[in-house]
Tab-separated table of C-alpha atoms in Angstrom:
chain	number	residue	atom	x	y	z
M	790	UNK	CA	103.047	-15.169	-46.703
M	791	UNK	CA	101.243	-14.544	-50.100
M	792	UNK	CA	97.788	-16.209	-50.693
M	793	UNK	CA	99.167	-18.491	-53.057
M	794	UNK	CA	102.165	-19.889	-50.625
M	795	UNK	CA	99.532	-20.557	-48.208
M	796	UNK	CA	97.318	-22.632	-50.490
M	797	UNK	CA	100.236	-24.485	-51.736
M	798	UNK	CA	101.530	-25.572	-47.863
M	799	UNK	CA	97.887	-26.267	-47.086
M	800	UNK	CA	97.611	-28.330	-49.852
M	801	UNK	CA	100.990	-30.598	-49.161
M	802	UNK	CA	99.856	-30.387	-45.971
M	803	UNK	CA	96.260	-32.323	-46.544
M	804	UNK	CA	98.482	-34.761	-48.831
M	805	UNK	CA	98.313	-33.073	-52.318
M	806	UNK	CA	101.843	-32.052	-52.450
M	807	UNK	CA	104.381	-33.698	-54.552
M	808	UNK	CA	106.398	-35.697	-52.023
M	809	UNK	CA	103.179	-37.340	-50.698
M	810	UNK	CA	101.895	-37.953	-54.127
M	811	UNK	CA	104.581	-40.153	-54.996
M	812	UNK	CA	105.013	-42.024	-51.932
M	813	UNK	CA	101.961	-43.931	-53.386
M	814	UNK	CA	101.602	-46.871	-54.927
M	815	UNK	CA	99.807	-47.134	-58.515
M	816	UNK	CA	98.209	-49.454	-60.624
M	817	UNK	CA	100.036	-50.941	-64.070
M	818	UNK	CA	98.060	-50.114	-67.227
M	819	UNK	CA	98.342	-52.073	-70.650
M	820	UNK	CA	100.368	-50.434	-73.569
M	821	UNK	CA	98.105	-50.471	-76.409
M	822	UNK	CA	98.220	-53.062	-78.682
M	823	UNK	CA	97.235	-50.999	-81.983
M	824	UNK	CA	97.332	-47.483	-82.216
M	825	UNK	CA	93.853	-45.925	-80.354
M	826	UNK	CA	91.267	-43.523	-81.489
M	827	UNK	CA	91.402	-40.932	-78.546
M	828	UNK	CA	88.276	-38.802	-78.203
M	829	UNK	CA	88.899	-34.640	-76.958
M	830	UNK	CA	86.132	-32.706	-75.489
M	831	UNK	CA	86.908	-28.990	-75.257
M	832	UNK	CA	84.286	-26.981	-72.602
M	833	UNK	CA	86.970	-23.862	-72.484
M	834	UNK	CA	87.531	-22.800	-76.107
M	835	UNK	CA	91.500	-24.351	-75.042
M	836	UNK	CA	91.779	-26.466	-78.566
M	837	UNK	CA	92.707	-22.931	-80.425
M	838	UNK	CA	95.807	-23.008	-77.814
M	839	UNK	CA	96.732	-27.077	-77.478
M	840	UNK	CA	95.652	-28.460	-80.383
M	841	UNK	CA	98.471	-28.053	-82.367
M	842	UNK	CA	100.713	-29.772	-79.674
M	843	UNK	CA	97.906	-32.456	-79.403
M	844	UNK	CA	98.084	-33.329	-83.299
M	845	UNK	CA	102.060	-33.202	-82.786
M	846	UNK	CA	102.069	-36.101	-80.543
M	847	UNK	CA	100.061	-38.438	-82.267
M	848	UNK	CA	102.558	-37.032	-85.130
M	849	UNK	CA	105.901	-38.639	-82.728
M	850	UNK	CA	103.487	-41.580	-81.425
M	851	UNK	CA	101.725	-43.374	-84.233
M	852	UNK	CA	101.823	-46.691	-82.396
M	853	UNK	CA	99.737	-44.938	-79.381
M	854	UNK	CA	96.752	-42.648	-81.600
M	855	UNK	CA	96.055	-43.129	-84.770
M	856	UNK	CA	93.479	-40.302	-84.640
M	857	UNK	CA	92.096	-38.056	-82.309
M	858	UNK	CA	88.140	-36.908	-82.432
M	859	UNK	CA	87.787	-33.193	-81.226
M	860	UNK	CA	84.572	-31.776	-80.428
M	861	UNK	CA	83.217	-28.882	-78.423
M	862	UNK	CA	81.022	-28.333	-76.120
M	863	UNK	CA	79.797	-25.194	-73.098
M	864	UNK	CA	81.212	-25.643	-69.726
M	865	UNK	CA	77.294	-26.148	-68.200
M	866	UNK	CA	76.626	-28.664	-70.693
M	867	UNK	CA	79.548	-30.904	-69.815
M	868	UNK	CA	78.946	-32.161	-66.104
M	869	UNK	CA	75.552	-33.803	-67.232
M	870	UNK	CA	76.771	-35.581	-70.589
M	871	UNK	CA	79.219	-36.707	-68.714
M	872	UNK	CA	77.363	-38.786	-65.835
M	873	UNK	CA	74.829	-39.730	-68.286
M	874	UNK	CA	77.796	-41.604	-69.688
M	875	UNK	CA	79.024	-42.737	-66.507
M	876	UNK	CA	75.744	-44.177	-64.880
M	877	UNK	CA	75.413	-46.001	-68.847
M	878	UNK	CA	78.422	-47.764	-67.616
M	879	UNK	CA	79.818	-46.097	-71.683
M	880	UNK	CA	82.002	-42.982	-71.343
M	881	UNK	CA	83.418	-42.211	-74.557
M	882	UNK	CA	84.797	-38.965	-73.644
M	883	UNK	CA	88.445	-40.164	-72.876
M	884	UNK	CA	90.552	-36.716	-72.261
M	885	UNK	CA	88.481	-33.562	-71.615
M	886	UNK	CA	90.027	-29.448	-71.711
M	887	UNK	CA	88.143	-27.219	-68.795
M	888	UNK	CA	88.188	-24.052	-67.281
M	889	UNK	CA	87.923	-24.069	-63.659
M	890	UNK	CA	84.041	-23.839	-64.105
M	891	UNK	CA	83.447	-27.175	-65.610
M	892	UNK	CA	86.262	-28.633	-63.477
M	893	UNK	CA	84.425	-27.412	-60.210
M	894	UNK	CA	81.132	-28.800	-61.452
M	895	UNK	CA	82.805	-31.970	-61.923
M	896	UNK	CA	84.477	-32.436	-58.992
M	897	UNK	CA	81.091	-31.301	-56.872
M	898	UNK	CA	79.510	-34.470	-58.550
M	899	UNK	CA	82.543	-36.953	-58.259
M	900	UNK	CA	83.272	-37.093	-62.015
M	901	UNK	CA	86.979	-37.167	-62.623
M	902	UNK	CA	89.587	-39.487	-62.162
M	903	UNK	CA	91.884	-39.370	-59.408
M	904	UNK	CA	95.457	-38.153	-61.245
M	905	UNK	CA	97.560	-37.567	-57.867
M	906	UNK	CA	98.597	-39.520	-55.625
M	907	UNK	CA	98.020	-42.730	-58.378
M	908	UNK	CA	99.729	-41.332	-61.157
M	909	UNK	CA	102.387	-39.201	-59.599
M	910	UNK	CA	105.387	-40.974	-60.956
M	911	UNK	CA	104.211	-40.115	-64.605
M	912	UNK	CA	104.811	-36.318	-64.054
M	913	UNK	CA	108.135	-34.728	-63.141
M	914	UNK	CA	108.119	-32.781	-59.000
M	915	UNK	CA	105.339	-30.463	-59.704
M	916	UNK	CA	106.400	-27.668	-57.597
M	917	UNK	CA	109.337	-27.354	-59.375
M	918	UNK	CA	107.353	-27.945	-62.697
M	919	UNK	CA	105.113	-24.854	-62.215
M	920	UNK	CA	105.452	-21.240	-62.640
M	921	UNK	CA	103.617	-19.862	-59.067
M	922	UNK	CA	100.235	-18.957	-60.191
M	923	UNK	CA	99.273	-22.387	-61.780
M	924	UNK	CA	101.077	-24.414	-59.029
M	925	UNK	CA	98.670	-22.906	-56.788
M	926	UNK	CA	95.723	-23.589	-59.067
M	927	UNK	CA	97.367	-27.482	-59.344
M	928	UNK	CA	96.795	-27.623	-56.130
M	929	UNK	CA	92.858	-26.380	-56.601
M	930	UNK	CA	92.026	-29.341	-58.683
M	931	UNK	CA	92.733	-31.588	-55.649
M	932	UNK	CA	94.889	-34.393	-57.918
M	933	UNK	CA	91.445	-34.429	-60.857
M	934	UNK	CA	93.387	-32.629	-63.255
M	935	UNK	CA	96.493	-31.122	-63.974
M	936	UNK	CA	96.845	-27.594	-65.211
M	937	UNK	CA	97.572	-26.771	-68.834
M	938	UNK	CA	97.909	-23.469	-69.487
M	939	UNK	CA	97.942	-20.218	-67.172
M	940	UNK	CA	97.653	-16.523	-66.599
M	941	UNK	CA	97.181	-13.583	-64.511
M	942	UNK	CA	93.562	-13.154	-66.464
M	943	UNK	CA	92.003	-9.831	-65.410
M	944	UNK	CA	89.452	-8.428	-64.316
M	945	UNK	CA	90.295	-5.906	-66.852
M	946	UNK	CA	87.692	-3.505	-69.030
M	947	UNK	CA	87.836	-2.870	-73.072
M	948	UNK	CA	86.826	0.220	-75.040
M	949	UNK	CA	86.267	2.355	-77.660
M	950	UNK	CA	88.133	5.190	-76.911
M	951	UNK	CA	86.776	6.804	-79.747
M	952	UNK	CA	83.299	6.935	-77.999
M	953	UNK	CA	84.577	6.531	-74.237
M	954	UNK	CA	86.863	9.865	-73.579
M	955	UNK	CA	86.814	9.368	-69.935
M	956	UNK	CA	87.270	5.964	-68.718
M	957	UNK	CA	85.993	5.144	-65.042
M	958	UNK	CA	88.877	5.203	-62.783
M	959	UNK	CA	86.971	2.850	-59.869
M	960	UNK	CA	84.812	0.545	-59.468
M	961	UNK	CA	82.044	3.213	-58.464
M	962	UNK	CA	83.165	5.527	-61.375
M	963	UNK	CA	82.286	2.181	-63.820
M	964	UNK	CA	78.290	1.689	-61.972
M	965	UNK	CA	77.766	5.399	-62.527
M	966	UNK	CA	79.063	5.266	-66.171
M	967	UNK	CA	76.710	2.724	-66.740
M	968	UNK	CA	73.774	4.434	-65.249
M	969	UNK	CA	74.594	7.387	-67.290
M	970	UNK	CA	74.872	5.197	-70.081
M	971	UNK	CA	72.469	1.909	-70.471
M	972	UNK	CA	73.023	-1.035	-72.301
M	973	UNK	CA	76.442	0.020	-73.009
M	974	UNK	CA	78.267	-1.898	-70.646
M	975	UNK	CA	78.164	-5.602	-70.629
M	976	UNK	CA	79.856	-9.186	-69.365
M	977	UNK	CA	78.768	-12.679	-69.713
M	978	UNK	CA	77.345	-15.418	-67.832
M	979	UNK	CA	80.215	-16.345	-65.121
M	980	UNK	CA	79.261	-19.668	-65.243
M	981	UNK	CA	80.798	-19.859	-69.206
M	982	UNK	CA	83.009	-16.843	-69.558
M	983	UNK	CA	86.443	-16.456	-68.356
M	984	UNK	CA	86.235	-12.788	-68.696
M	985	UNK	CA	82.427	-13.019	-66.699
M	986	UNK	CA	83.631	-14.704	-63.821
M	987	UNK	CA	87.150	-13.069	-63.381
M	988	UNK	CA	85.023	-9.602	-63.000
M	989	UNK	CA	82.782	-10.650	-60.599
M	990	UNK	CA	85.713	-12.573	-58.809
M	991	UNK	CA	87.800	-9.239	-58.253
M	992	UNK	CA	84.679	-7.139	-57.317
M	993	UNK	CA	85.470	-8.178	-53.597
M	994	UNK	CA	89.355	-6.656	-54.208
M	995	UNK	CA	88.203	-3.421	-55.748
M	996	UNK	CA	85.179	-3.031	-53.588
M	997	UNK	CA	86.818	-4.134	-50.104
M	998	UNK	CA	84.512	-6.994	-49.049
M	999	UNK	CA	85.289	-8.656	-46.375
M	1000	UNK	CA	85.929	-11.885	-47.686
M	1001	UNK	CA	86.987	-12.455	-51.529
M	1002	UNK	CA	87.204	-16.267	-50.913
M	1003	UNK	CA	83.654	-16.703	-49.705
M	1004	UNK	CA	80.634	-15.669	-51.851
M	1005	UNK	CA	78.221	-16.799	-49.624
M	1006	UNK	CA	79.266	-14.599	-46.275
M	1007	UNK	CA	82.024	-12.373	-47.486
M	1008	UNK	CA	80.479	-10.355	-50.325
M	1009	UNK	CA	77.808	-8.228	-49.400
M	1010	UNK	CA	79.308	-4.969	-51.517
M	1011	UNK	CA	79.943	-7.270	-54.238
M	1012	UNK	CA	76.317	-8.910	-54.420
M	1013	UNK	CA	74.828	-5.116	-54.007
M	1014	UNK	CA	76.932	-3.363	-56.888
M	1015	UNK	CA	75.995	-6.582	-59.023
M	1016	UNK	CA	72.448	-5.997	-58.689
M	1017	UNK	CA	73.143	-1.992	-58.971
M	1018	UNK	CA	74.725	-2.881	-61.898
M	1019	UNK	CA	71.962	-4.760	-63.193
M	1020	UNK	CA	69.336	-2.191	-63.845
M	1021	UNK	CA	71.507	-0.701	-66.460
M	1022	UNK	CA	72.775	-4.216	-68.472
M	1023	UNK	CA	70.738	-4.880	-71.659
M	1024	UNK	CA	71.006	-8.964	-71.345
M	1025	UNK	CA	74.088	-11.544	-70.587
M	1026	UNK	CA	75.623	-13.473	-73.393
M	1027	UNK	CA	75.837	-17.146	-72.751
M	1028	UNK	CA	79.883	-16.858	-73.160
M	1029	UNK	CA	82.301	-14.060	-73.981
M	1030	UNK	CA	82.553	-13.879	-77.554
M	1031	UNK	CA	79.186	-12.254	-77.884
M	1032	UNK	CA	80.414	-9.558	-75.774
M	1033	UNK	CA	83.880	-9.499	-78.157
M	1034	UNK	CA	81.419	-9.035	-80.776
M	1035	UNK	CA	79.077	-6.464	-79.966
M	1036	UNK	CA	81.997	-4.485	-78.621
M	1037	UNK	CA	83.369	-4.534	-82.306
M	1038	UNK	CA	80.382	-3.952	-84.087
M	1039	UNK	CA	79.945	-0.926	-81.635
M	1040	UNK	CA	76.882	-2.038	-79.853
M	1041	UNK	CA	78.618	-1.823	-76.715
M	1042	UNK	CA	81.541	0.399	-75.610
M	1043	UNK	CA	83.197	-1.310	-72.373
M	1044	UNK	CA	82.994	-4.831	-71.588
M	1045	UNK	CA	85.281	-6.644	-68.813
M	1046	UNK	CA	88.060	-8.846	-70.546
M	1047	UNK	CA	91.172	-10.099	-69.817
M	1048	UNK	CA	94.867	-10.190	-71.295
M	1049	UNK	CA	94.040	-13.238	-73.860
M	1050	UNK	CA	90.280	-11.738	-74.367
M	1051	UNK	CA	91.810	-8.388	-75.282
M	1052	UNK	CA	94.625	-9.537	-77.708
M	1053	UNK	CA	93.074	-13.089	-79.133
M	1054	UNK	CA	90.123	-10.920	-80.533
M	1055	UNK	CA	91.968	-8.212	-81.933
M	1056	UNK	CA	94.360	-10.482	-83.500
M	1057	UNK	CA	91.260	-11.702	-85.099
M	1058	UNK	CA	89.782	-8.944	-86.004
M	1059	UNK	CA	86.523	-9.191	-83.778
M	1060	UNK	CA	87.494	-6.131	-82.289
M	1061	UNK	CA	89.503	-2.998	-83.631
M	1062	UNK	CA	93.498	-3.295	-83.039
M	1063	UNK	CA	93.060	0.781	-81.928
M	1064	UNK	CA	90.723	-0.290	-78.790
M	1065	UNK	CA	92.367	-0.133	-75.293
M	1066	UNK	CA	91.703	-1.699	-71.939
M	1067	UNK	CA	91.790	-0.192	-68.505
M	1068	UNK	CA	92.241	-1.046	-64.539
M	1069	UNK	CA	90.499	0.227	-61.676
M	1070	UNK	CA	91.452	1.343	-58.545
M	1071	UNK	CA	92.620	-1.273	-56.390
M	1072	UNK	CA	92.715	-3.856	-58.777
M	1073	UNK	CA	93.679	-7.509	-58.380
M	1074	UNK	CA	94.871	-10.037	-60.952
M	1075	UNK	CA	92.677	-13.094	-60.406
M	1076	UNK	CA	94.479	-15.681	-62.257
M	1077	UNK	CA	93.173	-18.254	-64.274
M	1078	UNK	CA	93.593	-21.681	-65.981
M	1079	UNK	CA	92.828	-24.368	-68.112
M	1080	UNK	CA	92.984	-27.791	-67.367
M	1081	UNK	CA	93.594	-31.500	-68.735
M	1082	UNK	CA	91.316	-34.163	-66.861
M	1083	UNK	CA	89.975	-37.796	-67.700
M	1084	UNK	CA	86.598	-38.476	-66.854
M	1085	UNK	CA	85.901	-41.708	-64.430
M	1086	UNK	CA	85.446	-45.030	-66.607
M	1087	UNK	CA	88.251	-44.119	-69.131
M	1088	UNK	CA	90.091	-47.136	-68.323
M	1089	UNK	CA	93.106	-49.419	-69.592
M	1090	UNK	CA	95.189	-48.862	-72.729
M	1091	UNK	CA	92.795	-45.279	-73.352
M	1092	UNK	CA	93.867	-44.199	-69.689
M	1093	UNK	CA	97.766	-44.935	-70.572
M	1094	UNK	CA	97.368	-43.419	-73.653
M	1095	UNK	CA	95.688	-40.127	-71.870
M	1096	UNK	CA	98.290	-40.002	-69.285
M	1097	UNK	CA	101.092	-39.861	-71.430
M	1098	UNK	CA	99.426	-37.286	-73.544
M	1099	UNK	CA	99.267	-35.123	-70.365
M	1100	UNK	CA	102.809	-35.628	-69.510
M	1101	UNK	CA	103.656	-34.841	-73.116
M	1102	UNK	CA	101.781	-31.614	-72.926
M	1103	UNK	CA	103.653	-30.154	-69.759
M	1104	UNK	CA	106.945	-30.737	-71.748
M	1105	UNK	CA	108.703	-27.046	-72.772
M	1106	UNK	CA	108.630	-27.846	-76.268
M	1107	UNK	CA	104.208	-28.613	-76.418
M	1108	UNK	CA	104.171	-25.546	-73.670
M	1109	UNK	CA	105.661	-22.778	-75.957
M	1110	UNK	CA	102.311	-23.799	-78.032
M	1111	UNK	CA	100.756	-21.897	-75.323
M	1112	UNK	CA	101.584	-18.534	-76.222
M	1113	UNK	CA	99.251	-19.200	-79.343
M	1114	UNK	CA	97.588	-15.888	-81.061
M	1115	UNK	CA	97.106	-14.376	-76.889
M	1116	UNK	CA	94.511	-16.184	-76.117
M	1117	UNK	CA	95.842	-17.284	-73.018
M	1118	UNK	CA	98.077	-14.725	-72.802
M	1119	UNK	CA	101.321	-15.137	-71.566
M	1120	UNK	CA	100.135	-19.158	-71.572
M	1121	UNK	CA	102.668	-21.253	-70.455
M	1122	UNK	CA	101.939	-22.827	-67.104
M	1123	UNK	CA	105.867	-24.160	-66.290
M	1124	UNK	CA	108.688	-22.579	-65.695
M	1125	UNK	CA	111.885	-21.750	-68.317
M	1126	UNK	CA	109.685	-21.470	-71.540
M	1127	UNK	CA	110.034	-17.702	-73.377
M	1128	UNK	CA	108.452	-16.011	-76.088
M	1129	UNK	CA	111.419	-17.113	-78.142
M	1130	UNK	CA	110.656	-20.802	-78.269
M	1131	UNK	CA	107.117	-20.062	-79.499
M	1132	UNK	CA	106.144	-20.588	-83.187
M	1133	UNK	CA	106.887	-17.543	-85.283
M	1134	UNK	CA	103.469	-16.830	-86.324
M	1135	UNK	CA	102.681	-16.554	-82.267
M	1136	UNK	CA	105.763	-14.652	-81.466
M	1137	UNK	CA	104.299	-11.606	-84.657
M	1138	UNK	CA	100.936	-11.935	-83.458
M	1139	UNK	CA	102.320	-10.607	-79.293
M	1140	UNK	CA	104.778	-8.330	-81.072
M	1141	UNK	CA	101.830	-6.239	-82.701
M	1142	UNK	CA	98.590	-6.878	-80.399
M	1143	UNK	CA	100.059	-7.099	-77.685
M	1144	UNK	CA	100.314	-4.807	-74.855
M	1145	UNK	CA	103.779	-3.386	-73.437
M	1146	UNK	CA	101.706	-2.171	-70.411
M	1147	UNK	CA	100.991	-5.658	-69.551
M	1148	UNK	CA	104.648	-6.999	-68.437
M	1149	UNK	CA	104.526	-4.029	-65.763
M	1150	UNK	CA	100.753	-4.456	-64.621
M	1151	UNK	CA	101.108	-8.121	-63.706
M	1152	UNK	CA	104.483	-7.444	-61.954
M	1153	UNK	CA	102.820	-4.505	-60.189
M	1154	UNK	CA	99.815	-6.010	-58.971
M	1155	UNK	CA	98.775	-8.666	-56.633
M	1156	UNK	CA	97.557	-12.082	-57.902
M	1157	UNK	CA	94.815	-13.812	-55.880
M	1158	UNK	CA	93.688	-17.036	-56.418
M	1159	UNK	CA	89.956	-18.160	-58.396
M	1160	UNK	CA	87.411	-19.050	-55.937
M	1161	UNK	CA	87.541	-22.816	-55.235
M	1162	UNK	CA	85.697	-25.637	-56.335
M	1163	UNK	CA	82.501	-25.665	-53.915
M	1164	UNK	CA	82.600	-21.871	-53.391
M	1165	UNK	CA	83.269	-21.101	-57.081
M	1166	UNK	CA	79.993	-23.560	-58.089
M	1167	UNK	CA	78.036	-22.315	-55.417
M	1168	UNK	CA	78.552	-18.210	-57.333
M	1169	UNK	CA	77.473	-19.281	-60.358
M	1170	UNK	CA	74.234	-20.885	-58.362
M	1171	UNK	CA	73.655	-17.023	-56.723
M	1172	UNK	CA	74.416	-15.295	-59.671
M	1173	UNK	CA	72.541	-17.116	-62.308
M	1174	UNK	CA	69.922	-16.935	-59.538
M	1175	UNK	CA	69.774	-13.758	-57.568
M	1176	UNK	CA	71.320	-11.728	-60.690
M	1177	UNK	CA	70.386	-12.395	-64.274
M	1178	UNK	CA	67.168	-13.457	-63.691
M	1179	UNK	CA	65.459	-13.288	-67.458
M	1180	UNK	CA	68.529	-11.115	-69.172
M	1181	UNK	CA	70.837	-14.358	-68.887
M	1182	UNK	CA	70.832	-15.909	-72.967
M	1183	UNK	CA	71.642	-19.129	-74.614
């Protein structure tokens, strides 16, 4: 049984799957009676994917938003504003987009409303809803949040092949490299960087630990190489477009990325279309996701209003959205929605940056779930701790 069949039974087994959600009964919420001003946070750059379908449904439901607020913030950053709000008794953060980082830290401190079992009958049978992969992280947010958009992530590594002209091949072949070449080699803080994180969450795979799922016991290898590694990193960016652009700007020549980090930024032109990326031996997908919640105290016509937006979002039509310019790359969390049905300006921008390699590489190679909530929280505690010490930047 794959990892991710065996978190999906354990999870209907503890009461999360979909024919125990809806045996529950659920509270009636008021329609609104004007159309509502519906505030967005974003903590996982996810607005350059959704926002588009997010505009499009206040476009087909005037008499539910008149206007949505969007505004940004880092993934750290979010837990606190948000139970500042909370113990004000005032939360006017009504419908928040998170990576599994923020989500975690939320759920450690009791932030988000519970979704599942109370508001199963507003979603369709989410097993059958999902593609694999994000069914399995559904099941990691524990009925807080529902999962938006998905992929297989990385860990992968980007270069310059014009100034790297023979790539590491393993995971030892990569610490040597970047011994033999300081300050060349970079990743960002885990604890805001998709592309951070998914390295140091398949160091365990490529390294053999003896537990991937457990930080604390499991990863003695992975802790060693990543203080190794250490004595030859310049400083850690505080997220992963720093990295994106001192890669282009040729101040570094290999970072770790992922599919949507490696074509997003080239479709931008942040990095050079001609760089490549690279495996190592024994390498794992770790997948990845980002995720719709509603923060505790969003209550009444808002939470009706925020619900129905969710639904709306995991409908074929808003999920093709998710392709976007790669950022998520593929992107689409449920099943039956094709490259076909995305915008055309999406479907030119995977034509050209692209990578053919990719449909083959994530058919070819195990995907292993993220690290879960407490585990996942209590990594970024270690590494930010034990690791980066003074080279970590804001």
């Amino acid at each position: 049984m794959s990892r991710w069949s065996i978190l999906a039974a354990a999870a209907a087994l503890i009461g999360f799957g979909p024919l125990a959600a809806q045996a529950q009964p659920k509270p009636a919420l008021p329609k609104p009676k004007a159309p509502l001003t519906i505030s967005v946070i974003d903590v996982a750059g996810d607005l350059q994917i959704s926002q588009p379908a997010i505009e499009k449904f206040q476009k087909e439901h005037p008499d539910l938003v008149a206007r949505f607020v969007f505004t940004k913030a880092t993934a750290p950053e979010l837990a606190g504003k948000l139970k500042a709000q909370q113990q004000a008794g005032r939360v006017d953060i009504d419908f928040v987009l998170t990576g599994n980082d923020a989500l975690a830290a939320g759920m450690e401190q009791n932030l988000w409303l519970e979704i599942f079992p109370t508001y199963a009958d507003r979603f369709p049978a989410l097993d059958k809803l999902y593609i694999p992969g994000a069914y399995a992280m559904q099941k990691m947010a524990r009925g807080q949040a529902m999962v938006l958009d998905w992929y297989p992530s990385g860990p992968l590594l980007e270069y310059d092949p014009a100034k790297v002209k023979d790539m590491p091949k393993t995971a030892e072949e990569l610490l040597a490299w970047c011994k033999a070449h300081p300050n060349r080699f970079m990743y960002a803080r885990p604890a805001n960087s998709g592309p951070g994180r998914t390295f140091v969450m398949g160091l365990p795979y490529l390294l053999g630990d003896k537990d991937p799922q457990d930080p604390v016991k499991g990863w003695d290898k992975t802790w060693a190489y990543l203080k190794e590694m250490n004595d030859c990193i310049e400083y850690y960016p505080s997220g992963t477009t720093a990295t994106m652009k001192e890669l282009g700007d040729g101040s570094r020549d290999i970072i770790a990325t992922t599919t949507g980090w490696d074509i997003n930024p080239r479709y931008l032109g942040i990095v050079p279309e001609s760089f490549k990326v690279a495996t190592l031996k024994g390498f794992h997908w770790v997948g990845d996701a980002n995720y719709m919640a509603i923060p505790k105290g969003v209550t009444g016509e808002k939470l009706d209003v925020a619900l129905a937006l969710m639904a709306y979002l995991l409908e074929p039509a808003q999920q093709a959205y998710m392709y976007d310019h790669g950022y998520m790359y593929p992107g689409p969390s449920i099943h039956g929605v094709t490259i076909d049905m995305a915008p055309k300006d999406s479907q030119e921008t995977i034509a050209r940056f692209g990578r053919p390699e990719y449909a083959a590489m994530i058919a070819d190679n195990p995907t292993e779930p993220p690290l879960d909530a407490k585990p996942l929280v209590t990594m970024f505690e270690k590494w930010d701790r034990e690791i980066a010490g003074n080279k970590a930047r804001q």
